[in-house]
Each structure stands twice: as structure tokens, then as C-alpha cells.
Coordinates of C-alpha atoms in Angstrom, one line a residue:
M47 CA -16.7 37.5 -7.4
I48 CA -13.3 35.8 -6.4
R49 CA -14.8 34.3 -3.0
A50 CA -17.7 32.9 -5.9
S51 CA -14.5 31.5 -8.1
F52 CA -13.3 30.0 -5.7
R53 CA -16.4 28.2 -4.7
L54 CA -16.7 26.9 -8.5
L55 CA -13.2 25.6 -8.3
E56 CA -13.8 23.6 -5.2
R57 CA -17.4 22.2 -6.8
L58 CA -14.5 21.7 -9.6
V59 CA -11.9 20.3 -8.0
V60 CA -14.8 17.8 -5.8
L61 CA -16.5 17.6 -9.3
Y62 CA -13.2 15.6 -11.1
S63 CA -12.0 13.6 -8.1
G64 CA -15.4 12.0 -7.6
V65 CA -16.0 11.0 -11.0
L66 CA -11.8 10.4 -11.8
S67 CA -12.7 8.2 -9.2
L68 CA -15.9 5.7 -9.6
V69 CA -13.9 5.2 -13.7
L70 CA -11.1 4.1 -11.0
F71 CA -13.3 1.2 -9.7
F72 CA -14.3 0.1 -12.8
A73 CA -11.9 0.0 -14.2
F74 CA -9.4 -1.7 -11.6
S75 CA -12.6 -3.7 -9.8
S76 CA -11.0 -6.9 -10.8
W77 CA -7.1 -6.0 -9.8
A78 CA -5.4 -8.2 -7.4
Y79 CA -2.2 -9.0 -5.5
D80 CA -1.7 -11.5 -3.0
D81 CA -0.4 -9.2 -0.4
P82 CA -4.5 -7.9 0.9
F83 CA -5.9 -11.7 1.2
I84 CA -4.3 -11.9 4.7
T85 CA -6.0 -8.8 5.3
F86 CA -9.2 -10.5 4.2
R87 CA -9.0 -12.9 5.3
Y88 CA -8.8 -12.0 8.7
A89 CA -12.3 -9.8 7.8
Q90 CA -13.8 -13.2 6.9
N91 CA -12.8 -15.2 10.2
L92 CA -14.3 -12.5 12.0
R93 CA -17.0 -11.8 10.3
A94 CA -18.0 -15.8 11.2
G95 CA -17.0 -15.5 14.8
L96 CA -13.9 -17.0 14.5
G97 CA -12.1 -14.2 16.0
F98 CA -9.5 -12.3 14.9
V99 CA -7.5 -15.4 13.5
Y100 CA -6.4 -16.2 10.1
N101 CA -6.1 -19.9 10.9
P102 CA -8.8 -20.9 13.0
G103 CA -7.2 -21.2 16.2
E104 CA -4.0 -19.6 15.9
R105 CA -3.6 -16.2 17.5
V106 CA -1.0 -14.4 15.8
L107 CA -1.1 -11.3 14.0
S108 CA -0.4 -11.9 10.7
T109 CA -2.2 -8.5 9.5
T110 CA -1.0 -5.3 9.7
T111 CA -4.3 -2.5 9.5
P112 CA -6.0 -3.8 12.6
L113 CA -8.5 -0.4 11.5
Y114 CA -8.6 -0.9 7.7
T115 CA -8.8 -5.2 9.4
L116 CA -12.2 -4.2 10.5
L117 CA -13.7 -1.6 8.4
L118 CA -13.8 -4.7 5.6
T119 CA -16.0 -6.5 9.2
G120 CA -18.1 -4.7 9.1
L121 CA -18.6 -2.8 5.7
S122 CA -18.1 -7.1 4.8
F123 CA -21.7 -7.1 6.0
L124 CA -23.0 -5.1 3.0
W125 CA -21.1 -5.9 0.8
S126 CA -19.5 -9.5 1.0
D127 CA -17.1 -9.4 -1.9
L128 CA -14.1 -8.4 0.5
P129 CA -11.4 -7.9 -2.9
R130 CA -14.3 -5.3 -4.4
L131 CA -15.1 -3.9 -1.9
S132 CA -11.3 -2.9 -0.2
T133 CA -10.9 -2.2 -4.2
L134 CA -14.2 0.7 -3.7
I135 CA -12.0 1.7 -0.5
S136 CA -9.0 2.1 -2.0
T137 CA -10.5 4.6 -5.0
L138 CA -12.9 6.5 -2.4
S139 CA -10.3 7.3 -0.7
L140 CA -7.9 8.4 -2.8
G141 CA -9.9 10.9 -4.7
L142 CA -11.1 12.0 -0.7
G143 CA -6.9 12.1 -0.9
A144 CA -6.2 13.9 -3.3
L145 CA -9.3 16.3 -2.0
A146 CA -6.9 16.7 2.0
I147 CA -3.5 17.6 -0.7
Y148 CA -5.8 20.7 -2.8
R149 CA -7.4 22.0 1.2
L150 CA -3.5 22.1 2.5
A151 CA -2.3 24.0 -0.6
Q152 CA -5.6 26.4 -0.7
Q153 CA -4.7 26.5 3.5
W154 CA -1.3 27.8 3.0
G155 CA -2.3 29.9 0.0
S156 CA -1.0 27.8 -3.0
L157 CA -3.7 27.2 -5.4
M158 CA -1.8 26.0 -8.3
V159 CA 0.1 23.7 -6.1
G160 CA -3.1 22.4 -4.9
L161 CA -4.4 21.9 -8.3
M162 CA -1.9 20.5 -9.4
A163 CA -0.6 17.9 -6.9
A164 CA -5.4 16.6 -7.0
L165 CA -5.0 16.6 -11.2
L166 CA -1.8 14.6 -10.6
Y167 CA -2.1 12.0 -7.5
Q168 CA -5.3 10.1 -8.3
L169 CA -4.4 9.0 -11.6
A170 CA 0.4 7.6 -10.2
P171 CA 0.5 4.7 -11.2
L172 CA 1.6 3.3 -7.9
M173 CA -1.6 4.2 -6.2
V174 CA -3.4 2.8 -7.9
T175 CA -1.0 -0.6 -8.2
T176 CA -2.0 -0.6 -4.0
F177 CA -5.7 -0.3 -5.0
G178 CA -7.5 -4.0 -2.7
A179 CA -4.9 -2.8 0.0
E180 CA -5.7 -0.3 3.3
T181 CA -2.6 2.6 1.5
C182 CA -4.4 4.8 0.1
F183 CA -7.8 4.4 3.0
Y184 CA -4.1 5.4 5.3
V185 CA -2.7 8.1 3.5
M186 CA -6.2 10.1 3.1
L187 CA -6.5 9.0 6.2
I188 CA -2.5 11.4 6.8
L189 CA -3.3 13.9 4.6
W190 CA -6.0 14.9 6.3
A191 CA -4.3 14.7 8.5
F192 CA -2.1 17.9 8.0
A193 CA -5.2 19.5 6.3
L194 CA -7.1 20.1 9.6
H195 CA -3.4 21.0 10.2
A196 CA -2.7 23.7 8.5
R197 CA -6.5 24.5 9.3
G198 CA -5.2 25.0 13.1
Q199 CA -7.6 21.5 14.4
D200 CA -5.4 19.9 15.9
L201 CA -7.1 17.7 18.1
A202 CA -8.8 16.5 15.0
A203 CA -5.1 16.7 13.3
M204 CA -4.5 13.8 15.9
A205 CA -7.0 11.7 15.9
L206 CA -6.5 10.5 12.4
A207 CA -3.2 10.5 12.6
A208 CA -4.1 8.0 15.5
L209 CA -6.9 6.0 13.4
A210 CA -3.9 6.4 11.1
T211 CA -1.4 4.0 12.8
L212 CA -4.1 2.0 14.1
T213 CA -4.2 1.1 10.0
R214 CA -0.8 1.0 9.5
A215 CA 1.4 1.2 13.0
D216 CA 3.9 3.4 10.7
G217 CA 1.0 5.9 11.4
V218 CA 2.9 7.6 13.8
L219 CA 5.6 9.2 11.8
A220 CA 2.6 11.2 11.4
G221 CA 1.7 11.7 14.6
A222 CA 5.1 13.0 15.2
I223 CA 5.5 14.9 13.1
I224 CA 2.4 17.6 13.7
G225 CA 3.6 17.3 17.2
L226 CA 7.0 18.8 16.6
A227 CA 5.7 21.5 14.5
L228 CA 3.2 21.8 17.6
V229 CA 6.1 22.0 19.2
V230 CA 7.5 25.3 17.0
R231 CA 4.4 26.5 16.9
E232 CA 3.7 27.2 20.5
R233 CA 6.9 26.9 21.9
R234 CA 5.3 24.2 24.7
I235 CA 4.2 20.1 24.4
P236 CA 0.9 20.1 22.4
W237 CA 0.2 17.5 25.6
K238 CA -3.8 17.6 25.0
P239 CA -3.9 16.4 21.2
L240 CA -0.5 14.4 21.9
L241 CA -2.3 12.5 25.3
L242 CA -6.1 12.4 23.2
F243 CA -3.4 10.3 20.1
G244 CA -2.0 8.1 23.5
L245 CA -6.2 7.6 24.1
L246 CA -7.3 5.9 20.7
I247 CA -4.6 4.0 20.2
A248 CA -4.0 2.0 23.4
P249 CA -6.8 -0.1 23.2
W250 CA -5.8 -1.6 20.4
Y251 CA -2.0 -2.3 21.3
F252 CA -3.0 -3.2 25.0
F253 CA -6.1 -6.0 23.1
S254 CA -3.7 -7.1 21.0
L255 CA -0.8 -7.7 24.0
L256 CA -3.3 -10.0 25.2
Y257 CA -5.0 -11.8 22.8
F258 CA -1.5 -12.6 20.8
G259 CA 1.0 -11.6 22.5
S260 CA 2.5 -9.0 21.3
P261 CA 1.7 -6.0 19.8
F262 CA 3.5 -6.7 16.9
P263 CA 2.9 -8.3 14.4
V264 CA 4.6 -11.6 13.0
T265 CA 5.3 -10.1 9.3
L266 CA 7.5 -7.4 10.8
A267 CA 10.2 -9.8 11.1
A268 CA 9.5 -12.3 8.5
K269 CA 9.7 -8.8 6.0
Q270 CA 12.7 -8.2 8.0
H271 CA 14.6 -11.4 7.8
Q272 CA 13.5 -11.9 4.5
A273 CA 15.3 -9.3 3.7
Q274 CA 18.6 -10.6 5.2
M275 CA 18.3 -13.4 1.8
A276 CA 20.8 -12.8 -0.7
I277 CA 17.9 -13.0 -3.3
S278 CA 15.7 -10.1 -1.9
D279 CA 16.9 -6.0 -2.0
S280 CA 16.0 -4.2 1.1
F281 CA 13.8 -0.7 1.2
A282 CA 16.7 1.5 0.4
E283 CA 18.3 -0.7 -2.8
G284 CA 14.3 -1.1 -3.9
F285 CA 13.8 2.3 -3.9
I286 CA 17.5 3.5 -6.2
R287 CA 15.8 0.7 -8.2
M288 CA 13.2 2.8 -8.4
V289 CA 14.1 5.7 -9.2
R290 CA 16.0 4.5 -11.7
G291 CA 13.6 2.7 -13.4
Y292 CA 11.4 6.3 -13.6
A293 CA 15.0 7.5 -14.3
K294 CA 15.5 6.3 -17.7
N295 CA 12.6 7.3 -18.9
P296 CA 11.7 10.6 -20.6
L297 CA 8.3 11.1 -19.9
Y298 CA 9.3 11.5 -15.9
W299 CA 12.6 13.0 -16.1
L300 CA 9.6 16.8 -16.0
H301 CA 8.2 15.1 -13.4
G302 CA 12.0 15.1 -11.4
V303 CA 13.0 18.2 -12.2
L304 CA 10.7 19.5 -11.0
L305 CA 10.1 17.9 -8.3
I306 CA 14.1 19.3 -7.3
V307 CA 13.1 22.7 -8.8
G308 CA 10.0 22.2 -5.1
L309 CA 12.4 21.0 -2.3
G310 CA 14.4 24.2 -3.1
Y311 CA 11.1 26.5 -3.2
A312 CA 10.2 25.0 -0.1
L313 CA 13.6 25.5 1.3
R314 CA 13.5 28.8 0.4
K315 CA 9.6 30.6 0.3
A316 CA 7.2 27.9 0.4
R317 CA 8.4 26.7 4.2
R318 CA 5.3 25.2 5.1
W319 CA 4.7 22.8 2.6
L320 CA 8.0 20.7 4.3
L321 CA 6.0 19.4 7.1
L322 CA 5.8 16.6 3.8
P323 CA 9.3 16.7 2.4
G324 CA 9.2 15.9 6.4
W325 CA 6.8 13.0 7.0
G326 CA 8.3 12.0 3.9
L327 CA 11.5 11.4 5.2
L328 CA 11.0 9.9 8.8
Y329 CA 9.3 7.2 6.6
F330 CA 12.6 6.5 4.2
I331 CA 15.2 6.6 7.5
G332 CA 11.9 4.6 9.8
Y333 CA 11.6 1.8 7.0
T334 CA 15.6 2.2 6.0
L335 CA 16.3 1.1 9.8
L336 CA 13.4 -1.6 10.0
G337 CA 15.8 -3.1 7.9
V338 CA 13.0 -5.0 5.9
S339 CA 12.9 -6.6 1.8
R340 CA 11.5 -4.1 -0.5
Y341 CA 7.9 -4.8 -1.8
F342 CA 6.0 -2.0 -3.6
W343 CA 3.5 -1.3 -1.6
Y344 CA 5.8 0.5 1.2
Y345 CA 6.3 3.5 -1.4
A346 CA 3.3 4.8 -1.8
P347 CA 3.1 6.6 0.4
L348 CA 6.0 8.8 -0.2
V349 CA 4.2 9.6 -3.4
P350 CA 1.8 12.9 -2.4
V351 CA 5.1 13.8 -0.8
F352 CA 6.6 14.0 -4.8
I353 CA 2.9 15.6 -6.3
A354 CA 3.3 17.8 -3.6
L355 CA 6.6 18.8 -4.3
I356 CA 6.3 18.3 -8.5
G357 CA 3.4 21.0 -7.9
L358 CA 5.5 23.4 -5.9
G359 CA 8.1 22.6 -9.0
G360 CA 5.2 24.1 -11.3
E361 CA 4.7 27.1 -8.8
A362 CA 8.1 28.4 -9.4
V363 CA 8.5 28.0 -12.5
V364 CA 5.5 30.1 -13.9
K365 CA 6.0 32.1 -11.3
S366 CA 10.0 32.7 -12.3
L367 CA 8.9 33.1 -16.2
K368 CA 5.8 36.1 -15.2
D369 CA 8.1 37.3 -13.8
R370 CA 10.9 37.7 -16.1
W371 CA 8.5 37.9 -18.8
C372 CA 6.1 40.6 -19.7
L373 CA 4.6 37.7 -22.6
F374 CA 3.7 34.9 -20.1
R375 CA 1.6 37.0 -17.8
R376 CA -1.0 36.6 -20.6
L377 CA -0.2 33.0 -21.3
W378 CA 0.5 31.2 -17.7
P379 CA -2.7 29.2 -17.8
A380 CA -1.7 27.9 -21.2
L381 CA 1.5 27.8 -19.3
C382 CA 0.4 25.6 -16.1
G383 CA -2.2 23.1 -19.2
L384 CA 1.3 22.0 -20.9
I385 CA 3.2 21.6 -18.0
L386 CA 0.4 19.8 -17.0
S387 CA 0.1 18.1 -19.7
L388 CA 3.6 16.4 -20.0
L389 CA 3.2 15.4 -16.6
L390 CA -0.4 13.5 -17.2
F391 CA 0.4 11.8 -20.3
P392 CA 3.1 9.2 -18.0
Q393 CA 0.7 8.2 -15.8
A394 CA -2.2 8.0 -18.1
R395 CA 0.0 5.2 -20.9
D396 CA 1.1 3.7 -17.7
L397 CA -2.5 3.0 -16.4
W398 CA -3.6 2.0 -19.4
R399 CA -1.1 -0.3 -19.1
L400 CA -1.4 -1.7 -15.8
A401 CA -5.2 -1.9 -16.5
H402 CA -4.7 -4.2 -19.7
R403 CA -1.6 -6.1 -17.5
P404 CA -2.6 -7.4 -14.6
D405 CA -1.0 -9.9 -12.3
P406 CA -0.7 -13.3 -13.6
R407 CA -0.6 -14.9 -10.1
A408 CA -4.0 -13.2 -9.1
H409 CA -6.4 -15.4 -12.1
I410 CA -5.0 -18.9 -11.3
Y411 CA -4.2 -18.5 -7.6
R412 CA -7.9 -17.8 -7.5
D413 CA -8.8 -21.3 -9.3
V414 CA -6.5 -22.9 -6.5
G415 CA -8.9 -21.5 -3.7
L416 CA -11.9 -22.3 -5.5
W417 CA -10.5 -25.9 -5.7
L418 CA -9.6 -26.6 -2.1
A419 CA -12.3 -25.5 -1.3
E420 CA -14.4 -27.2 -3.5
N421 CA -12.2 -30.8 -3.7
T422 CA -11.1 -30.6 -0.1
P423 CA -12.0 -31.3 3.1
P424 CA -12.5 -28.4 5.5
E425 CA -10.2 -29.2 8.5
A426 CA -7.0 -30.0 5.2
S427 CA -4.0 -28.2 5.6
V428 CA -2.8 -26.5 3.0
G429 CA 1.1 -25.5 1.9
T430 CA 1.9 -22.9 -0.6
L431 CA 4.6 -20.2 -0.9
E432 CA 1.9 -16.9 -1.2
V433 CA -1.2 -17.6 0.9
G434 CA -3.2 -14.5 -0.4
I435 CA -4.4 -15.4 -2.7
I436 CA -5.6 -19.6 -2.8
G437 CA -6.4 -19.1 1.4
Y438 CA -8.8 -16.2 1.1
Y439 CA -10.8 -18.8 -1.1
A440 CA -9.7 -22.1 -0.3
R441 CA -10.5 -21.6 3.0
R442 CA -8.3 -23.8 4.5
R443 CA -6.0 -23.7 7.1
M444 CA -2.3 -22.7 5.4
V445 CA 0.6 -23.4 5.7
D446 CA 2.8 -20.4 4.4
F447 CA 6.7 -20.8 3.1
A448 CA 7.7 -17.3 2.9
G449 CA 6.8 -17.1 7.4
L450 CA 4.3 -14.3 7.5
I451 CA 1.9 -16.5 8.8
Q452 CA 4.1 -19.5 10.9
P453 CA 6.9 -17.1 12.4
D454 CA 9.4 -20.3 12.9
V455 CA 9.4 -20.3 9.4
A456 CA 11.2 -16.7 8.6
L457 CA 13.9 -17.3 11.2
Q458 CA 14.8 -20.3 8.9
M459 CA 15.8 -17.5 6.2
R460 CA 19.8 -16.5 5.9
Y461 CA 21.2 -15.1 3.5
E462 CA 22.4 -18.7 1.7
T463 CA 18.6 -20.0 1.8
T464 CA 16.9 -19.2 -0.2
Y465 CA 12.5 -20.1 -0.3
E466 CA 13.7 -23.5 -1.6
D467 CA 14.7 -24.2 1.8
T468 CA 12.2 -22.7 3.9
A469 CA 9.1 -24.4 1.9
L470 CA 11.2 -27.4 2.7
W471 CA 11.7 -27.3 6.4
A472 CA 7.6 -26.2 6.9
V473 CA 7.0 -29.2 4.8
N474 CA 8.6 -31.8 7.8
R475 CA 7.7 -29.4 10.9
Y476 CA 4.1 -29.4 9.8
H477 CA 3.2 -32.2 7.0
P478 CA 0.6 -30.4 5.6
D479 CA -2.5 -32.4 3.8
F480 CA -2.1 -30.6 0.7
L481 CA 0.9 -28.6 -1.3
V482 CA -0.1 -26.0 -4.1
L483 CA 3.5 -26.0 -5.9
N484 CA 4.8 -24.3 -9.5
P485 CA 7.1 -27.5 -9.5
A486 CA 9.8 -25.4 -11.4
W487 CA 10.4 -23.4 -8.8
F488 CA 11.3 -26.6 -6.1
P489 CA 13.3 -28.8 -7.9
R490 CA 14.9 -29.6 -4.5
L491 CA 10.8 -30.3 -2.8
M492 CA 10.2 -32.0 -5.1
E493 CA 12.8 -34.8 -5.1
Q494 CA 12.6 -35.2 -1.5
W495 CA 9.2 -34.9 -0.6
V496 CA 7.2 -34.4 -2.9
D497 CA 8.0 -36.9 -5.4
T498 CA 7.8 -40.0 -2.7
L499 CA 5.0 -38.9 -0.1
C500 CA 2.6 -36.9 -2.3
E501 CA 0.9 -37.7 -5.3
P502 CA -0.2 -35.7 -7.9
I503 CA -4.4 -34.8 -8.2
Q504 CA -5.2 -31.1 -10.1
R505 CA -3.2 -29.1 -12.3
F506 CA -3.7 -25.8 -13.1
S507 CA -2.4 -23.2 -16.2
R508 CA -3.2 -19.7 -17.4
P509 CA -2.6 -18.5 -20.5
E510 CA -0.2 -15.0 -18.5
Y511 CA 1.3 -17.3 -15.7
P512 CA 4.5 -18.9 -16.9
G513 CA 4.6 -22.9 -16.3
E514 CA 1.7 -24.0 -14.9
L515 CA 0.6 -24.5 -10.2
V516 CA 0.1 -28.7 -9.6
V517 CA -1.8 -29.3 -6.8
Y518 CA -0.1 -32.7 -4.4
Q519 CA -2.0 -35.0 -1.9
C520 CA 0.4 -35.9 0.7
R521 CA 0.8 -39.1 2.6

């Protein structure tokens, strides 16, 4: 009877995750922000037979997610709309990640934690904001690696950790924490899992060394240089800013209280769960030491760690009340429902707001990119600050003022510089045929270059976008 009830509960969790994944896809199918479109263009060029490149003929690694690029390339033969395809992968991965947390909790005898975490994780606003990028897919691989490790399937766990590393290089931290857990459990070095991990990741790093000249993406150095600029926040500063933002909202105070309680509960009575906070701590330390600038998607992998601790906190509170007051032994389901409702409400509210407040740059960048594709020569070059969406739709050689495509641009970034300084250097160095600018953002560039050497040929505006974007043709 009990076993049948567990099977029914698991089926309900699977049904919930599947239905919610589809709901999220339709609600956020048009969600877009600039960075993932760099990866989309790599997949676009791979499919067209132009090689693993952003600008054809230039072997520069500007995507941080090689496995995800290959996945998009393969699936693009079934659905060529890469932005929506990637959003679908994100929503399905989010659901599979929720199931992984549930399975992990089930294996460790914390069913309440599994249910709470699975329900909360798919509705986490920070995860949803990353739709279209590799983040949800990457985190899903790591969560399933942990779930398989908990079941003693260590080779499979290490294989998934290796796939996560090929999706994003920091996935190596998940492999490290699983390897450390195996050493502690078995009192010896787990050679087979470690060898499997190395064999799976080695081909890519060998290929990238030969093809690009380095196994490391140029975007890593670019974002390290960006962090040196006075106008940028470091990863740690951005994290503090994000926590303060949540702390100012009373609706999230319960999340914070339960997270702290859950961490204490894990340290005292549920030490198996320290696997997730251990990985989260390694991740935080790693990104802090890398010295990269703040981007919201860097914090998303920490979400399942926090969600699991919140679930543990909820379990600790309910158990404590049941042990101390007999009344709660009969009312605990209602108490769980109340806690869950209070946790879900602010998340659902923020998701509703997100769905109705997309990135104000996305549509106008798409308009510009499509216009460039139709009205400029195929061999033309285009300079702009954010190249993702514009470059994907324009399919022109892009010159990037942020140093993500041309690594020597990033070398110009110092404490006192701004993106106008890098733009001035880039246009003097590369002489793009066209510029896409918001004139109000680049007054010195307008005065020293654009006003004398370029002429405006098209203007774009949208109600949600501040100011206008102008396409200039330069001689």
C-alpha cells in the first residue's frame, strides 16, 4: 500500500513537472536576452557548414558552451528556430531538474524536501530568466549526476558531470565534489569514475587547442577585464546586491529564514545534503577567484542549492512542531500547505511580472538585425556594443565593443575606461562598414568618428526602448 502510494506520488510529480514545463514554454516562448544568441550563431554557422566559428573565417571561441552548441546544431535540423528551440530545451530541462531533486530527496529519505523543492524549483524566477541559454540544461545534468551518485551509480554520475563540464567548464566543480564524496565514502581514490570523466572531456579540449589555439573561451578574459572597469560589479559584489534585493522584499523573508534553518539542519542531522551546499560553495569561490563581472545568469546554478536548503528548513520546522505539540501531528499537512503557499506566492507573482516585462532591447535588436540582413552586402562588417541578437539575425561580420568576439578589444579595458573607450578603439582598429548605436550613449564616438565619417541610413525606435538605435554607414 505504501509503495503504491509512493509510485502514485512520483507520477503526480512527473505530471506536474511536465505540464508546468509546457506552460512555461508557452508563457516565455518569446523570452530573449542578448548573450545566448552568440551561441545560436555558432550553431547557425555549424549547420551551414562554415565551421565552429562566430565570424566565418575567424577561429575564435566566444561561446562558453560547446556541448550545448552541438546539441542545438543537431536539433536545428528538426526545428530551425533556434531561440524557441533553446527555450523549449530550457523548460524541459527545468522540469527534469525538479525531478532530479525529488529523486535525490527520495533516495535520502527526505520526501517532504523533495516535494517542496520540486514544486519551488520550476517556479524560481532566476532560473526562468535564463531561458534560451544553456543554464537550465547545465544545472539539470549536475542535479541528475548528484541523484545518480546518491543511488551508488558512480560511473553514470561522473559521465553526467563530464557532460556538464562540456556544457560549461565550471561543471568540473560538480565532478570534483562527487569525486571528493567518493574518496570520503570508499577511503580510496575512485580511479574508474575519474578516468571516465577525463576520457569524456579530453577530446573537446584537445580539439579546441588545435582549432582555436586555446581550450579557454575568449569571453572568460573579456569578462575578467570587464570586472576591472569602475562601471562594473564583480561576481561577489553582484551576489551581495542580489541578496539585498531579495532581503528588501518581505515576501521573501520566509525563504531566507527557512534557508538558514535548513543549513543548520543539514549540518546537524542531514549531512548527506551537504553535497549540494558543498558544490554551491565551490562554485561561488571559483567564480569569485576568477574575477569575472556580474551577470545574472552566473547566479542561477546556486538556485537548486538554496531551494534544497529551504526544503530542509521546511522539513525541520514541521518535524519540530510535530514533536512538541500533539495538535500539529494531525494538522501537519495543512501546515506544509501553508508554508508552501507562502513560498510559492512571491515566486509566481514575479514570474507573472517577468512574462509581461521582457527585455526592452530584444525586439528592437531583432528589428535591426533583420534590416541589416536585407539591406547590407553579405560581406559587410557591423560594429555595435551588444552583438548577440543583432549578429544572429544580421548574419554579417560583427565587431564587438565589449570584447566577446575580438579579444584584443577586451585588453583595452581598465579601471578608468568605459564602453565608449572600447568602442572608439574598436572602430579605429577594425573600421566596420556599418555602426549600430544609441547616439546618446556614445557622445565622444559621435564627435570623433561618426559625425565626420558616417551617415545615418536607418533609425529604429520602440515604446519600450529608451531612445533610438541608428544604423550608420561609414566610409
